[in-house]
Each structure stands twice: as C-alpha cells, then as structure tokens.
C-alpha cells in the first residue's frame, strides 16, 4: 500500500522534512480504504505499515516550532470516553488539534446517561452535532463496533474492554521499529496479565502480522487458554523467556477487570513477574523495555527499570501522538463515505 506523505514542510523546517514530502501537494490518503479503525485484527500487514510510515512523517511535525498542519481543517473530532484515560484521551485531542480539527470531549460521568439515555442514542446525538470522528473507549468489548453500525461518523476504537486497543498496539510497533530498525524476526515477550489486557491482543495481532515471534508469559491464571492457536508461544517462568527476548512489553495487572483470587497476593505476583534490574541483566544488553501505562511502580516493574536505559516508556507516549495523527489523517479521506 502506498500513501502520499501527509506532511508538507513548513517554512522553518524544510531541511528536516521527510524526503518524499511535497511542499505543493495537497495531503492525500487516497490509497487508504477504511472509514473506521476498530482493531488490528482486521488490518493487513500493508495497512499497518502504511500507518507506521505515516506516523513517522507526523513525528517530524512535533519537532517543528509551528506544530500544526491543516489536514483536518473543518472536521469535528469527539472523544467519547466511558473509562478513565490519561494518555489516549489527551493525545487524541492533541493529535486532532495539530491537524487543525475542532475537538470536543464527552464525559460520561456528567452526561445524560445518568438519566437513562442509551449508549447509541448518546452517539446519535453527537452525530447530529456534526461529529466526523468519534474516538470511543468503553468497558464493553465490541462497543465501538456497535457504534460503527449505527452512526455515519468514523469510529476509532480507543480501547474496548479486554478486546483491543489498536492505537496502543500501533505505537508499540512504531517504538520497536524505531529502536530496532525492524520488527520481522524479533522475539517479543508480553509479560503479566494477558487475560485482561486489550494491549496484549492488539500487540499479538500487529507483531505476528509484521513477522515477530510473540511469547506470552504470566501466571497460569492470567494466561488464557488457546494462545498457541493465535500463533504465540506460552511460558510461565519469566527467567526461561528473558534471555531470548529482544523486546519485553510489561502489562499492568488489570484489577478493575478481575473478579479477584487469580493470584495469591500482589507481593507474590511481583516476586515472580516484576521486571527488576536483576531480571533485566538476564536479558540481552540491548533489551527494549515497553509498558503501555499506567505503570504501577513496585508491582510490574521497579522504578529503576521504569526509568532505566532499556526503558522506552516515554518514547511510547511521544509516538502515541504521531500514531493518532496518522490514524485521524488516513481516515479523513474516508470520513464522508457511506457506512
Ligand atoms: N495506555 C493507555 O491506554 O493509557 P490511558 O489509559 O491513560 O489512556
């Protein structure tokens, strides 16, 4: 898949503009065919690479003194978050602003949902206000997919229960590709609460499509059955996996999605699965350490590891902005398409 570079150089950054950018061209996303981004499961390898390449172009915009491009001028992007968020919500909002869109946050806790209005009626009212895009986070798996069937706006899944978090998966891929120069042939360990992690599912889809080997590792109660059928290797002892890993993505324990009793105590979990300096030393010297955040220091990883030389946690956050700009930009070519 080919997409024209979206980033026209501005007057103060021509020297650093991507090699294929064209100052005189209108932004074009004509090769992109999708109106929605619901998950990495539905994307092809080429579509994932197109998003990553577009995100690299947008990463350059963040380094300019003037950080705006006009690609989404006149468009309205609504953030509909039915779960809390720091990174995803704010970076979607900032990404939309950098593309010159108008943005509006919808906060479920102070909305008319409390008066009995349904999820779909709420979205239809927001559609009536002219929303071109709805960025949706919801605790129920499939909620964004349901909206895509009922409204004409483009829908972006910003995390649906334990199902998928596609832009997190994409920013993880971007961070790995930047650090390692490739994804194909790498061994990536996903460590911790695999069962309740939407990040794990989006990582698995993206990494396998781009040719990485994926090893999931956690307590047996937090690793669902059937992961091998997806194409993953399953391990229960972190020490067995670490020496082979090029990348480790440390997943949070999702207490909010657990019924409890899945491991004896946080202390025992940390004893066996927390990334410590000693465990980092078991891995390759150039191990890339990721964590989607929020991180729980002293539970899934120690502060020294979180802030250490192998950690790319804040680079992931920076890349999240570029990935979300890329997704909004690519979908913008199809926003007016019929559902
Ligand atoms: N990683 C992530 O989705 O973070 P937020 O919940 O803060 O958006």
XYZ file of C-alpha atoms and ligand atoms in Angstrom:
347
model
C 0.000 0.000 0.000
C 1.293 3.459 -0.881
C 0.166 6.660 0.774
C 1.396 10.110 -0.144
C 3.336 11.784 2.653
C 0.826 13.953 4.521
C 3.311 16.442 5.826
C 4.001 19.496 3.739
C 7.166 21.124 5.051
C 6.571 24.437 6.751
C 8.798 27.404 6.177
C 11.056 26.734 9.138
C 11.572 23.020 8.708
C 12.265 22.298 5.064
C 15.652 20.876 5.914
C 14.112 18.240 8.176
C 11.027 17.375 6.119
C 10.695 13.722 5.065
C 12.433 13.011 1.792
C 9.214 12.172 -0.037
C 7.206 15.171 1.149
C 5.976 17.645 -1.423
C 5.515 21.240 -0.413
C 2.978 21.916 -3.167
C 0.808 18.821 -2.880
C -2.493 18.605 -1.071
C -2.450 15.942 1.641
C -3.636 12.702 0.099
C -4.748 9.449 1.684
C -6.374 8.021 -1.418
C -4.819 4.547 -1.092
C -6.401 4.114 2.330
C -9.818 2.432 2.116
C -11.147 2.199 5.676
C -13.627 4.544 7.344
C -13.081 3.105 10.859
C -10.213 1.790 12.967
C -11.727 -0.899 15.163
C -8.797 -3.261 15.732
C -5.511 -4.561 14.390
C -7.164 -7.936 13.798
C -8.927 -6.540 10.728
C -5.885 -4.723 9.283
C -3.488 -6.226 6.768
C 0.282 -6.093 7.160
C 0.412 -3.388 4.460
C -2.218 -1.269 6.201
C -0.289 -1.450 9.486
C 2.932 -0.440 7.728
C 1.109 2.437 5.994
C 0.013 3.783 9.392
C 3.524 3.422 10.841
C 5.098 5.181 7.851
C 2.543 7.997 8.037
C 3.181 8.314 11.776
C 6.909 8.748 11.123
C 6.061 11.704 8.876
C 3.886 13.212 11.600
C 6.540 12.663 14.288
C 8.540 15.305 12.419
C 5.684 17.812 12.844
C 6.063 17.587 16.641
C 9.664 18.750 16.346
C 8.730 21.888 14.411
C 8.359 25.275 16.080
C 4.931 25.540 14.378
C 3.295 22.200 15.162
C 0.087 22.436 13.094
C -0.856 21.126 9.658
C -4.205 21.900 8.008
C -5.178 18.331 7.037
C -8.394 18.139 9.136
C -9.465 21.782 8.985
C -13.264 21.985 9.345
C -13.576 18.450 10.768
C -15.008 17.722 14.234
C -13.444 15.027 16.423
C -15.378 13.892 19.508
C -13.689 11.966 22.334
C -16.248 9.616 23.921
C -14.565 8.041 26.929
C -16.641 5.783 29.152
C -13.488 4.741 31.048
C -10.705 6.853 32.522
C -7.644 7.697 30.471
C -4.608 9.934 30.626
C -2.519 9.115 27.532
C -5.074 8.046 24.926
C -7.624 10.767 25.506
C -5.224 13.668 25.715
C -3.095 12.515 22.788
C -6.130 12.019 20.526
C -7.263 15.510 21.480
C -3.823 16.979 20.806
C -3.444 14.983 17.582
C -6.751 16.371 16.289
C -5.710 19.921 17.211
C -2.360 19.526 15.426
C -4.316 18.500 12.326
C -6.438 21.687 12.743
C -9.683 19.828 13.591
C -12.182 21.080 16.165
C -12.269 18.757 19.174
C -14.851 18.114 21.845
C -14.645 15.849 24.892
C -17.705 13.923 26.063
C -17.511 12.906 29.730
C -19.800 10.000 30.517
C -19.932 10.654 34.274
C -21.565 14.100 33.858
C -23.725 13.208 30.842
C -27.415 12.347 30.425
C -26.519 8.649 30.531
C -27.382 9.065 34.246
C -30.973 9.916 33.166
C -31.331 6.690 31.216
C -30.196 7.743 27.736
C -28.672 4.803 25.902
C -25.157 4.496 24.503
C -26.426 4.511 20.911
C -28.833 7.429 21.461
C -25.965 9.358 23.037
C -23.809 8.715 19.979
C -26.636 9.618 17.574
C -26.993 12.988 19.340
C -23.279 13.603 18.982
C -23.513 12.599 15.318
C -26.313 15.184 14.938
C -23.873 17.857 16.140
C -21.713 17.059 13.112
C -19.085 14.696 14.507
C -16.866 13.462 11.685
C -14.980 11.171 14.048
C -15.851 9.543 17.367
C -12.925 8.235 19.389
C -14.529 5.673 21.681
C -13.278 3.983 24.840
C -15.737 1.666 26.565
C -15.502 -1.152 29.124
C -17.624 -3.440 26.917
C -15.808 -5.379 24.173
C -17.341 -4.554 20.802
C -18.894 -1.215 21.827
C -17.041 0.768 19.091
C -18.034 -1.878 16.527
C -21.680 -1.435 17.543
C -21.457 2.342 17.055
C -19.905 1.854 13.615
C -23.149 0.099 12.618
C -25.417 2.852 13.951
C -23.798 6.203 13.141
C -22.259 7.650 10.000
C -19.193 9.135 11.756
C -15.815 7.428 11.529
C -15.233 5.352 14.669
C -11.827 4.840 16.285
C -11.529 2.211 18.993
C -9.594 3.762 21.902
C -9.886 0.549 23.952
C -12.891 -1.772 24.298
C -12.814 -3.844 27.460
C -10.213 -6.605 27.251
C -10.621 -6.853 23.475
C -8.358 -4.404 21.560
C -6.514 -1.087 21.880
C -5.334 -0.642 18.290
C -3.559 2.708 18.589
C -1.602 1.399 21.593
C -0.587 -1.620 19.525
C 0.480 0.691 16.697
C 2.530 2.977 18.924
C 4.234 -0.066 20.436
C 5.100 -1.274 16.915
C 6.392 2.182 15.994
C 8.594 2.295 19.108
C 10.007 -1.171 18.407
C 10.679 -0.357 14.752
C 12.429 2.904 15.691
C 14.643 1.230 18.301
C 15.441 -1.995 16.447
C 15.142 -0.901 12.817
C 12.776 -3.798 12.072
C 10.079 -5.984 13.586
C 10.424 -9.139 11.490
C 12.467 -11.806 13.250
C 12.400 -10.180 16.700
C 11.272 -12.083 19.786
C 8.823 -10.040 21.849
C 7.740 -11.088 25.355
C 4.353 -9.916 26.625
C 4.536 -10.265 30.398
C 1.823 -10.193 33.045
C -1.958 -10.042 32.882
C -2.520 -11.365 29.372
C -6.093 -12.420 30.129
C -7.446 -8.936 30.820
C -5.199 -6.913 28.509
C -6.525 -5.339 25.323
C -2.970 -4.153 24.697
C -1.836 -7.784 24.588
C -4.426 -8.618 21.926
C -3.526 -5.666 19.711
C 0.202 -6.371 20.184
C -0.251 -10.016 19.233
C -2.174 -9.118 16.069
C 0.309 -6.476 14.951
C 3.519 -8.270 15.897
C 2.565 -11.553 14.242
C 1.461 -9.794 11.043
C 4.810 -7.999 10.910
C 6.769 -11.211 11.406
C 7.822 -11.128 15.084
C 7.783 -14.129 17.391
C 5.495 -13.499 20.385
C 5.942 -15.192 23.764
C 3.228 -14.561 26.360
C 4.345 -15.073 29.954
C 2.430 -14.786 33.212
C 0.809 -16.798 35.987
C -1.316 -19.632 34.527
C -4.471 -17.915 35.815
C -3.642 -14.768 33.814
C -2.786 -16.500 30.527
C -5.946 -17.578 28.672
C -6.109 -20.977 27.045
C -5.657 -21.140 23.293
C -2.892 -18.528 22.937
C -0.897 -21.078 20.928
C -3.702 -21.205 18.367
C -3.201 -17.455 17.809
C 0.451 -18.182 16.985
C 2.028 -17.325 20.362
C 4.405 -19.341 22.498
C 3.235 -19.649 26.120
C 5.593 -19.579 29.112
C 5.022 -19.319 32.832
C 8.566 -18.627 34.099
C 9.971 -15.220 33.227
C 13.551 -16.477 33.662
C 13.001 -19.009 30.853
C 11.907 -16.289 28.410
C 14.096 -13.261 29.149
C 17.395 -14.437 27.601
C 15.664 -14.837 24.207
C 13.723 -11.562 24.152
C 14.641 -8.535 22.061
C 11.669 -6.654 23.495
C 9.615 -7.075 26.675
C 6.257 -5.349 26.997
C 5.266 -5.244 30.676
C 1.486 -5.321 31.076
C -0.401 -3.866 34.005
C -2.410 -6.040 36.393
C -5.976 -5.042 35.489
C -7.527 -5.192 38.943
C -10.573 -3.347 37.566
C -11.339 -6.232 35.158
C -10.615 -9.107 37.566
C -13.002 -10.872 39.898
C -10.119 -11.412 42.356
C -8.333 -14.532 43.536
C -6.325 -15.043 40.329
C -3.022 -14.942 42.239
C -2.330 -15.145 45.974
C -1.132 -11.569 46.536
C 0.453 -8.605 44.774
C 3.659 -9.398 46.668
C 3.817 -12.913 45.275
C 2.994 -11.704 41.765
C 5.877 -9.233 41.972
C 8.239 -11.898 43.303
C 7.808 -13.959 40.135
C 6.950 -11.452 37.378
C 8.112 -7.936 38.307
C 10.872 -6.629 35.990
C 13.815 -5.887 38.269
C 17.389 -4.907 37.417
C 18.461 -8.494 38.117
C 15.940 -9.744 35.568
C 16.963 -7.098 33.029
C 20.524 -8.406 33.388
C 19.284 -11.883 32.364
C 18.186 -10.434 29.012
C 20.205 -9.199 26.043
C 22.102 -5.935 26.787
C 20.031 -4.061 24.206
C 16.680 -5.293 25.541
C 13.924 -2.804 24.716
C 11.522 -2.447 27.612
C 7.998 -1.203 26.957
C 4.990 -0.656 29.219
C 1.695 0.751 27.951
C 0.959 2.725 31.106
C -0.289 3.492 33.562
C 2.590 1.706 35.288
C 2.475 0.504 38.873
C 5.989 1.001 40.196
C 6.934 -1.823 42.536
C 4.288 -4.186 41.137
C 5.014 -4.871 37.451
C 8.409 -3.152 37.309
C 10.767 -1.422 39.701
C 11.360 2.348 39.487
C 14.989 1.742 38.387
C 13.795 -0.380 35.477
C 10.978 2.012 34.550
C 13.443 4.912 34.401
C 16.472 2.899 33.229
C 18.398 2.858 29.983
C 16.396 -0.013 28.467
C 13.065 1.711 29.027
C 11.221 3.417 26.151
C 8.073 4.169 28.136
C 8.011 7.914 27.460
C 9.052 7.415 23.826
C 5.917 5.256 23.512
C 3.846 8.186 24.764
C 5.523 10.543 22.287
C 4.907 8.088 19.450
C 1.263 7.796 20.515
C 0.687 11.354 19.378
C 2.203 10.685 15.927
C 0.252 7.425 15.524
C -3.038 9.109 16.428
C -2.341 11.938 13.977
C -1.639 9.314 11.311
C -4.858 7.397 12.025
C -7.013 10.551 12.009
C -5.321 11.706 8.822
C -5.715 8.401 6.963
C -9.362 8.010 7.993
C -10.068 11.588 6.948
C -10.084 10.559 3.313
C -12.985 8.191 4.001
C -14.963 10.132 6.622
C -17.629 11.132 4.116
C -18.042 7.604 2.759
C -21.371 5.919 3.448
C -21.282 3.445 6.355
N -2.006 3.186 27.665
C -3.210 3.780 27.817
O -4.193 3.443 27.136
O -3.219 4.725 28.791
P -4.520 5.528 29.243
O -5.453 4.529 29.889
O -4.024 6.557 30.225
O -5.153 6.116 28.036
